[in-house]
Amino acid sequence: MTAVTTRQIAAFRRKIWRFYKTHCRDLPFRNTTDPYHITVSELMLQQTQVERVIPKYLAWIKKWPNWASLANASTKAILAAWSGLGYNRRALHLHKLARVVTDDFGGQLPTERDALQKLPGIGPYTAGAILIFAYNKNIVTIDTNIRRVLLYELKLPVTLPKRELEQVALTVLPHGRSRDWHNALMDYGALALPRNMNDIPPESKQSKFEGSLRQIRGEIVRRLTEIDQIDMRSVAGSMDRSLEDVQKAALALAKDGLVEVTDYKIRLVK
């Protein structure tokens, strides 16, 4: 088991707090502890840059301020509001989650990690983030930036198993300040660490968007927020893509439960 010394912990905390005091980012989802608002922001932030999320988050919360209002929204309205964030499954998960929380939990999100992870769209990281940012629980959750900070500043091996890294994160966590600490680590990782850290490669790398099937899927969904049905051939022609690629994209959306495909016609699932 990897260990860090008391001296390392103290020095690491001082460095992170000092940076955070001066460079703390003022983000709208940091100005709330509402579990619904936190959940919306966390799902939006998955694989998406903060700058792109902020206007979408503010518009979303204004339109649907709570679980009940979101539960009553239409799929088309939700996808239209989500447009531009990508990975539309997240919007569907959020919609389904709102209905589950409203119908099965009386509008109150569970406050235990295991219970949260059984809900639509909530995995281990998101469950931890909700408990930290909404309830300030003394637990840890590790995203890409936090992982880079821990490995780089504590000089840990890149090959350190996830479970051991989580134990290190727990060891350095200041008790009672989990919310601020995780925000501080994220800010330090985003603003202070070198951008090109070849010695700490990311655990996964996002594929190129331009020319991908993801780009076609996004265009299909965008069009379906404007009209009820589209033809694959028109999508292929306007995007200068093969009909085969459009079919693959449409079938992937159908597999996610987002659309229905009949011959060359595509429509949203109601």
mmCIF file of C-alpha atoms in Angstrom:
data_model
loop_
_atom_site.group_PDB
_atom_site.id
_atom_site.type_symbol
_atom_site.label_atom_id
_atom_site.label_comp_id
_atom_site.label_asym_id
_atom_site.label_seq_id
_atom_site.Cartn_x
_atom_site.Cartn_y
_atom_site.Cartn_z
ATOM 1 C CA MET A 1 0.000 0.000 0.000
ATOM 2 C CA THR A 2 1.355 3.421 -1.018
ATOM 3 C CA ALA A 3 1.917 5.725 1.952
ATOM 4 C CA VAL A 4 2.424 9.461 2.283
ATOM 5 C CA THR A 5 4.105 11.046 5.274
ATOM 6 C CA THR A 6 2.574 13.524 7.688
ATOM 7 C CA ARG A 7 5.008 16.126 6.401
ATOM 8 C CA GLN A 8 3.957 15.468 2.788
ATOM 9 C CA ILE A 9 0.290 15.794 3.704
ATOM 10 C CA ALA A 10 0.808 19.100 5.516
ATOM 11 C CA ALA A 11 2.883 20.577 2.679
ATOM 12 C CA PHE A 12 0.425 19.384 0.045
ATOM 13 C CA ARG A 13 -2.555 20.877 1.857
ATOM 14 C CA ARG A 14 -0.784 24.222 2.341
ATOM 15 C CA LYS A 15 0.071 24.401 -1.352
ATOM 16 C CA ILE A 16 -3.451 23.589 -2.527
ATOM 17 C CA TRP A 17 -5.186 25.922 -0.043
ATOM 18 C CA ARG A 18 -2.799 28.760 -0.863
ATOM 19 C CA PHE A 19 -3.536 28.416 -4.571
ATOM 20 C CA TYR A 20 -7.280 28.101 -3.999
ATOM 21 C CA LYS A 21 -7.440 31.225 -1.855
ATOM 22 C CA THR A 22 -6.135 33.281 -4.779
ATOM 23 C CA HIS A 23 -7.451 31.416 -7.820
ATOM 24 C CA CYS A 24 -10.786 29.920 -6.768
ATOM 25 C CA ARG A 25 -13.141 29.841 -9.770
ATOM 26 C CA ASP A 26 -16.540 31.474 -9.264
ATOM 27 C CA LEU A 27 -18.829 28.935 -10.946
ATOM 28 C CA PRO A 28 -22.646 29.051 -10.648
ATOM 29 C CA PHE A 29 -22.971 25.439 -9.512
ATOM 30 C CA ARG A 30 -20.591 26.162 -6.661
ATOM 31 C CA ASN A 31 -23.015 28.711 -5.243
ATOM 32 C CA THR A 32 -25.558 26.081 -4.280
ATOM 33 C CA THR A 33 -25.841 22.924 -2.210
ATOM 34 C CA ASP A 34 -29.187 21.932 -3.745
ATOM 35 C CA PRO A 35 -28.831 18.215 -4.635
ATOM 36 C CA TYR A 36 -30.877 18.676 -7.822
ATOM 37 C CA HIS A 37 -28.733 21.565 -9.046
ATOM 38 C CA ILE A 38 -25.556 19.668 -8.173
ATOM 39 C CA THR A 39 -26.763 16.569 -10.035
ATOM 40 C CA VAL A 40 -27.626 18.570 -13.154
ATOM 41 C CA SER A 41 -24.202 20.205 -13.178
ATOM 42 C CA GLU A 42 -22.363 16.927 -12.612
ATOM 43 C CA LEU A 43 -24.081 15.176 -15.503
ATOM 44 C CA MET A 44 -23.487 18.176 -17.755
ATOM 45 C CA LEU A 45 -19.806 18.358 -16.804
ATOM 46 C CA GLN A 46 -19.067 14.768 -17.793
ATOM 47 C CA GLN A 47 -16.592 14.933 -20.706
ATOM 48 C CA THR A 48 -17.571 18.575 -21.350
ATOM 49 C CA GLN A 49 -15.627 21.783 -20.770
ATOM 50 C CA VAL A 50 -16.777 24.046 -17.945
ATOM 51 C CA GLU A 51 -17.149 27.052 -20.264
ATOM 52 C CA ARG A 52 -19.653 25.174 -22.436
ATOM 53 C CA VAL A 53 -21.616 23.941 -19.430
ATOM 54 C CA ILE A 54 -22.183 27.252 -17.630
ATOM 55 C CA PRO A 55 -24.773 28.836 -20.004
ATOM 56 C CA LYS A 56 -26.526 25.481 -20.491
ATOM 57 C CA TYR A 57 -26.688 24.904 -16.739
ATOM 58 C CA LEU A 58 -28.097 28.369 -16.013
ATOM 59 C CA ALA A 59 -30.749 28.058 -18.736
ATOM 60 C CA TRP A 60 -31.675 24.547 -17.579
ATOM 61 C CA ILE A 61 -32.130 25.517 -13.927
ATOM 62 C CA LYS A 62 -34.200 28.529 -14.943
ATOM 63 C CA LYS A 63 -36.467 26.355 -17.099
ATOM 64 C CA TRP A 64 -36.647 23.357 -14.741
ATOM 65 C CA PRO A 65 -35.714 24.446 -11.195
ATOM 66 C CA ASN A 66 -36.474 21.143 -9.475
ATOM 67 C CA TRP A 67 -37.011 17.406 -9.937
ATOM 68 C CA ALA A 68 -40.787 17.702 -10.383
ATOM 69 C CA SER A 69 -40.619 20.291 -13.173
ATOM 70 C CA LEU A 70 -38.002 18.236 -15.030
ATOM 71 C CA ALA A 71 -40.006 15.043 -14.595
ATOM 72 C CA ASN A 72 -42.943 16.691 -16.376
ATOM 73 C CA ALA A 73 -40.869 17.983 -19.291
ATOM 74 C CA SER A 74 -41.050 16.443 -22.775
ATOM 75 C CA THR A 75 -38.152 14.510 -24.273
ATOM 76 C CA LYS A 76 -38.001 16.957 -27.182
ATOM 77 C CA ALA A 77 -37.722 19.975 -24.866
ATOM 78 C CA ILE A 78 -35.008 18.295 -22.826
ATOM 79 C CA LEU A 79 -32.933 17.373 -25.856
ATOM 80 C CA ALA A 80 -33.318 20.881 -27.270
ATOM 81 C CA ALA A 81 -32.036 22.366 -24.000
ATOM 82 C CA TRP A 82 -29.171 19.860 -23.941
ATOM 83 C CA SER A 83 -28.153 20.472 -27.565
ATOM 84 C CA GLY A 84 -24.491 21.378 -27.844
ATOM 85 C CA LEU A 85 -23.348 19.392 -24.817
ATOM 86 C CA GLY A 86 -23.138 16.063 -26.638
ATOM 87 C CA TYR A 87 -23.666 12.557 -25.292
ATOM 88 C CA ASN A 88 -27.444 12.905 -25.301
ATOM 89 C CA ARG A 89 -27.823 9.757 -23.195
ATOM 90 C CA ARG A 90 -26.950 11.961 -20.229
ATOM 91 C CA ALA A 91 -30.026 14.112 -20.867
ATOM 92 C CA LEU A 92 -32.226 11.019 -21.046
ATOM 93 C CA HIS A 93 -30.694 9.676 -17.844
ATOM 94 C CA LEU A 94 -31.359 12.977 -16.108
ATOM 95 C CA HIS A 95 -34.967 12.961 -17.300
ATOM 96 C CA LYS A 96 -35.497 9.384 -16.120
ATOM 97 C CA LEU A 97 -33.756 10.172 -12.844
ATOM 98 C CA ALA A 98 -36.128 13.090 -12.238
ATOM 99 C CA ARG A 99 -39.104 10.790 -12.665
ATOM 100 C CA VAL A 100 -37.665 8.156 -10.343
ATOM 101 C CA VAL A 101 -36.797 10.700 -7.645
ATOM 102 C CA THR A 102 -40.233 12.308 -7.928
ATOM 103 C CA ASP A 103 -42.260 9.087 -8.064
ATOM 104 C CA ASP A 104 -40.260 6.769 -5.811
ATOM 105 C CA PHE A 105 -38.427 9.049 -3.380
ATOM 106 C CA GLY A 106 -40.875 11.877 -2.759
ATOM 107 C CA GLY A 107 -38.675 14.375 -4.578
ATOM 108 C CA GLN A 108 -35.696 13.775 -2.285
ATOM 109 C CA LEU A 109 -32.477 12.340 -3.687
ATOM 110 C CA PRO A 110 -31.017 9.496 -1.562
ATOM 111 C CA THR A 111 -28.041 10.458 0.554
ATOM 112 C CA GLU A 112 -26.173 7.137 0.562
ATOM 113 C CA ARG A 113 -23.625 6.261 -2.102
ATOM 114 C CA ASP A 114 -24.905 2.734 -2.783
ATOM 115 C CA ALA A 115 -28.481 3.975 -3.192
ATOM 116 C CA LEU A 116 -27.396 6.760 -5.528
ATOM 117 C CA GLN A 117 -25.470 4.371 -7.780
ATOM 118 C CA LYS A 118 -28.620 2.358 -8.403
ATOM 119 C CA LEU A 119 -30.304 5.388 -9.988
ATOM 120 C CA PRO A 120 -30.299 6.236 -13.728
ATOM 121 C CA GLY A 121 -27.140 7.941 -14.962
ATOM 122 C CA ILE A 122 -25.318 7.941 -11.613
ATOM 123 C CA GLY A 123 -22.037 6.037 -11.457
ATOM 124 C CA PRO A 124 -19.421 5.878 -8.692
ATOM 125 C CA TYR A 125 -17.818 9.256 -9.503
ATOM 126 C CA THR A 126 -21.115 11.156 -9.832
ATOM 127 C CA ALA A 127 -22.518 9.600 -6.650
ATOM 128 C CA GLY A 128 -19.451 10.747 -4.748
ATOM 129 C CA ALA A 129 -19.567 14.225 -6.290
ATOM 130 C CA ILE A 130 -23.217 14.695 -5.299
ATOM 131 C CA LEU A 131 -22.520 13.689 -1.695
ATOM 132 C CA ILE A 132 -19.470 15.942 -1.525
ATOM 133 C CA PHE A 133 -20.839 19.074 -3.167
ATOM 134 C CA ALA A 134 -24.389 18.856 -1.815
ATOM 135 C CA TYR A 135 -23.693 17.460 1.662
ATOM 136 C CA ASN A 136 -19.963 18.031 2.295
ATOM 137 C CA LYS A 137 -19.520 14.354 3.225
ATOM 138 C CA ASN A 138 -16.045 13.212 4.200
ATOM 139 C CA ILE A 139 -15.506 10.989 1.184
ATOM 140 C CA VAL A 140 -13.435 11.324 -1.977
ATOM 141 C CA THR A 141 -14.178 11.130 -5.673
ATOM 142 C CA ILE A 142 -11.456 11.321 -8.301
ATOM 143 C CA ASP A 143 -11.845 12.880 -11.742
ATOM 144 C CA THR A 144 -9.102 13.391 -14.336
ATOM 145 C CA ASN A 145 -7.827 16.653 -12.831
ATOM 146 C CA ILE A 146 -7.775 15.362 -9.256
ATOM 147 C CA ARG A 147 -5.951 12.225 -10.376
ATOM 148 C CA ARG A 148 -3.287 14.336 -12.105
ATOM 149 C CA VAL A 149 -2.848 16.549 -9.037
ATOM 150 C CA LEU A 150 -2.446 13.623 -6.651
ATOM 151 C CA LEU A 151 -0.001 11.750 -8.875
ATOM 152 C CA TYR A 152 2.062 14.821 -9.773
ATOM 153 C CA GLU A 153 2.269 16.633 -6.444
ATOM 154 C CA LEU A 154 2.662 13.534 -4.250
ATOM 155 C CA LYS A 155 5.046 11.910 -6.759
ATOM 156 C CA LEU A 156 3.011 8.738 -6.970
ATOM 157 C CA PRO A 157 3.507 6.106 -9.685
ATOM 158 C CA VAL A 158 1.255 6.477 -12.725
ATOM 159 C CA THR A 159 0.466 2.779 -12.465
ATOM 160 C CA LEU A 160 -0.935 3.142 -8.939
ATOM 161 C CA PRO A 161 -4.163 1.095 -8.736
ATOM 162 C CA LYS A 162 -7.371 3.097 -8.413
ATOM 163 C CA ARG A 163 -8.163 1.673 -4.974
ATOM 164 C CA GLU A 164 -4.771 2.723 -3.618
ATOM 165 C CA LEU A 165 -5.108 6.205 -5.128
ATOM 166 C CA GLU A 166 -8.491 6.570 -3.426
ATOM 167 C CA GLN A 167 -6.883 5.591 -0.117
ATOM 168 C CA VAL A 168 -4.217 8.260 -0.610
ATOM 169 C CA ALA A 169 -6.944 10.794 -1.434
ATOM 170 C CA LEU A 170 -8.744 9.891 1.794
ATOM 171 C CA THR A 171 -5.529 10.252 3.769
ATOM 172 C CA VAL A 172 -4.904 13.809 2.548
ATOM 173 C CA LEU A 173 -8.580 14.884 2.764
ATOM 174 C CA PRO A 174 -9.069 17.670 5.363
ATOM 175 C CA HIS A 175 -11.901 16.427 7.583
ATOM 176 C CA GLY A 176 -15.006 18.613 7.407
ATOM 177 C CA ARG A 177 -13.887 20.497 4.274
ATOM 178 C CA SER A 178 -14.541 17.962 1.549
ATOM 179 C CA ARG A 179 -16.526 20.349 -0.678
ATOM 180 C CA ASP A 180 -13.892 23.095 -0.664
ATOM 181 C CA TRP A 181 -11.043 20.593 -0.914
ATOM 182 C CA HIS A 182 -12.379 18.908 -4.039
ATOM 183 C CA ASN A 183 -13.062 22.291 -5.653
ATOM 184 C CA ALA A 184 -9.524 23.355 -4.773
ATOM 185 C CA LEU A 185 -7.997 20.213 -6.275
ATOM 186 C CA MET A 186 -10.020 20.664 -9.469
ATOM 187 C CA ASP A 187 -8.983 24.309 -9.798
ATOM 188 C CA TYR A 188 -5.342 23.483 -9.180
ATOM 189 C CA GLY A 189 -5.464 20.706 -11.764
ATOM 190 C CA ALA A 190 -7.212 22.873 -14.338
ATOM 191 C CA LEU A 191 -5.207 26.064 -13.830
ATOM 192 C CA ALA A 192 -1.812 25.267 -12.324
ATOM 193 C CA LEU A 193 -0.548 21.944 -13.641
ATOM 194 C CA PRO A 194 1.301 21.814 -16.964
ATOM 195 C CA ARG A 195 -1.098 21.089 -19.820
ATOM 196 C CA ASN A 196 1.164 18.592 -21.529
ATOM 197 C CA MET A 197 2.081 16.034 -18.893
ATOM 198 C CA ASN A 198 3.376 13.109 -20.916
ATOM 199 C CA ASP A 199 4.509 11.384 -17.755
ATOM 200 C CA ILE A 200 0.881 11.257 -16.546
ATOM 201 C CA PRO A 201 -1.237 10.161 -19.512
ATOM 202 C CA PRO A 202 -5.039 10.294 -19.173
ATOM 203 C CA GLU A 203 -6.810 7.048 -18.318
ATOM 204 C CA SER A 204 -8.920 7.420 -21.441
ATOM 205 C CA LYS A 205 -8.812 9.680 -24.481
ATOM 206 C CA GLN A 206 -11.892 11.116 -26.155
ATOM 207 C CA SER A 207 -12.152 10.364 -29.864
ATOM 208 C CA LYS A 208 -12.166 13.177 -32.443
ATOM 209 C CA PHE A 209 -15.629 14.720 -32.924
ATOM 210 C CA GLU A 210 -15.305 16.117 -36.447
ATOM 211 C CA GLY A 211 -16.125 13.400 -38.968
ATOM 212 C CA SER A 212 -17.186 10.916 -36.300
ATOM 213 C CA LEU A 213 -20.430 9.025 -35.820
ATOM 214 C CA ARG A 214 -20.915 11.166 -32.692
ATOM 215 C CA GLN A 215 -21.151 14.194 -34.954
ATOM 216 C CA ILE A 216 -23.881 12.506 -37.008
ATOM 217 C CA ARG A 217 -25.759 11.450 -33.881
ATOM 218 C CA GLY A 218 -25.665 15.018 -32.627
ATOM 219 C CA GLU A 219 -27.025 16.342 -35.906
ATOM 220 C CA ILE A 220 -29.837 13.768 -35.947
ATOM 221 C CA VAL A 221 -30.903 14.734 -32.429
ATOM 222 C CA ARG A 222 -30.670 18.448 -33.211
ATOM 223 C CA ARG A 223 -32.979 18.059 -36.198
ATOM 224 C CA LEU A 224 -35.446 15.955 -34.238
ATOM 225 C CA THR A 225 -35.844 18.751 -31.698
ATOM 226 C CA GLU A 226 -37.155 20.890 -34.576
ATOM 227 C CA ILE A 227 -39.272 18.408 -36.579
ATOM 228 C CA ASP A 228 -40.969 15.130 -35.727
ATOM 229 C CA GLN A 229 -39.314 12.927 -38.328
ATOM 230 C CA ILE A 230 -36.262 13.035 -40.573
ATOM 231 C CA ASP A 231 -34.953 10.955 -43.442
ATOM 232 C CA MET A 232 -31.507 9.363 -43.255
ATOM 233 C CA ARG A 233 -30.840 10.237 -46.875
ATOM 234 C CA SER A 234 -31.350 13.954 -46.241
ATOM 235 C CA VAL A 235 -28.930 13.810 -43.291
ATOM 236 C CA ALA A 236 -26.343 11.987 -45.392
ATOM 237 C CA GLY A 237 -26.668 14.499 -48.225
ATOM 238 C CA SER A 238 -26.481 17.638 -46.112
ATOM 239 C CA MET A 239 -23.530 16.367 -44.060
ATOM 240 C CA ASP A 240 -21.733 14.832 -47.038
ATOM 241 C CA ARG A 241 -21.584 11.501 -45.227
ATOM 242 C CA SER A 242 -22.360 7.989 -46.439
ATOM 243 C CA LEU A 243 -25.830 6.573 -45.904
ATOM 244 C CA GLU A 244 -24.165 3.633 -44.143
ATOM 245 C CA ASP A 245 -22.616 5.959 -41.542
ATOM 246 C CA VAL A 246 -25.941 7.703 -40.944
ATOM 247 C CA GLN A 247 -27.626 4.315 -40.503
ATOM 248 C CA LYS A 248 -24.989 3.296 -37.963
ATOM 249 C CA ALA A 249 -25.477 6.559 -36.059
ATOM 250 C CA ALA A 250 -29.262 6.211 -36.099
ATOM 251 C CA LEU A 251 -29.132 2.599 -34.913
ATOM 252 C CA ALA A 252 -26.799 3.598 -32.076
ATOM 253 C CA LEU A 253 -29.339 6.221 -30.981
ATOM 254 C CA ALA A 254 -32.072 3.602 -31.223
ATOM 255 C CA LYS A 255 -30.043 1.241 -29.043
ATOM 256 C CA ASP A 256 -29.834 4.004 -26.434
ATOM 257 C CA GLY A 257 -33.621 4.268 -26.520
ATOM 258 C CA LEU A 258 -33.531 7.761 -27.956
ATOM 259 C CA VAL A 259 -35.060 7.248 -31.417
ATOM 260 C CA GLU A 260 -37.150 4.838 -33.442
ATOM 261 C CA VAL A 261 -35.907 3.790 -36.893
ATOM 262 C CA THR A 262 -38.241 2.544 -39.622
ATOM 263 C CA ASP A 263 -36.635 1.973 -43.009
ATOM 264 C CA TYR A 264 -34.892 5.309 -43.614
ATOM 265 C CA LYS A 265 -37.087 7.335 -41.254
ATOM 266 C CA ILE A 266 -35.992 8.454 -37.783
ATOM 267 C CA ARG A 267 -38.200 9.867 -35.026
ATOM 268 C CA LEU A 268 -37.803 10.547 -31.320
ATOM 269 C CA VAL A 269 -39.132 7.999 -28.860
ATOM 270 C CA LYS A 270 -42.073 9.602 -27.108
#
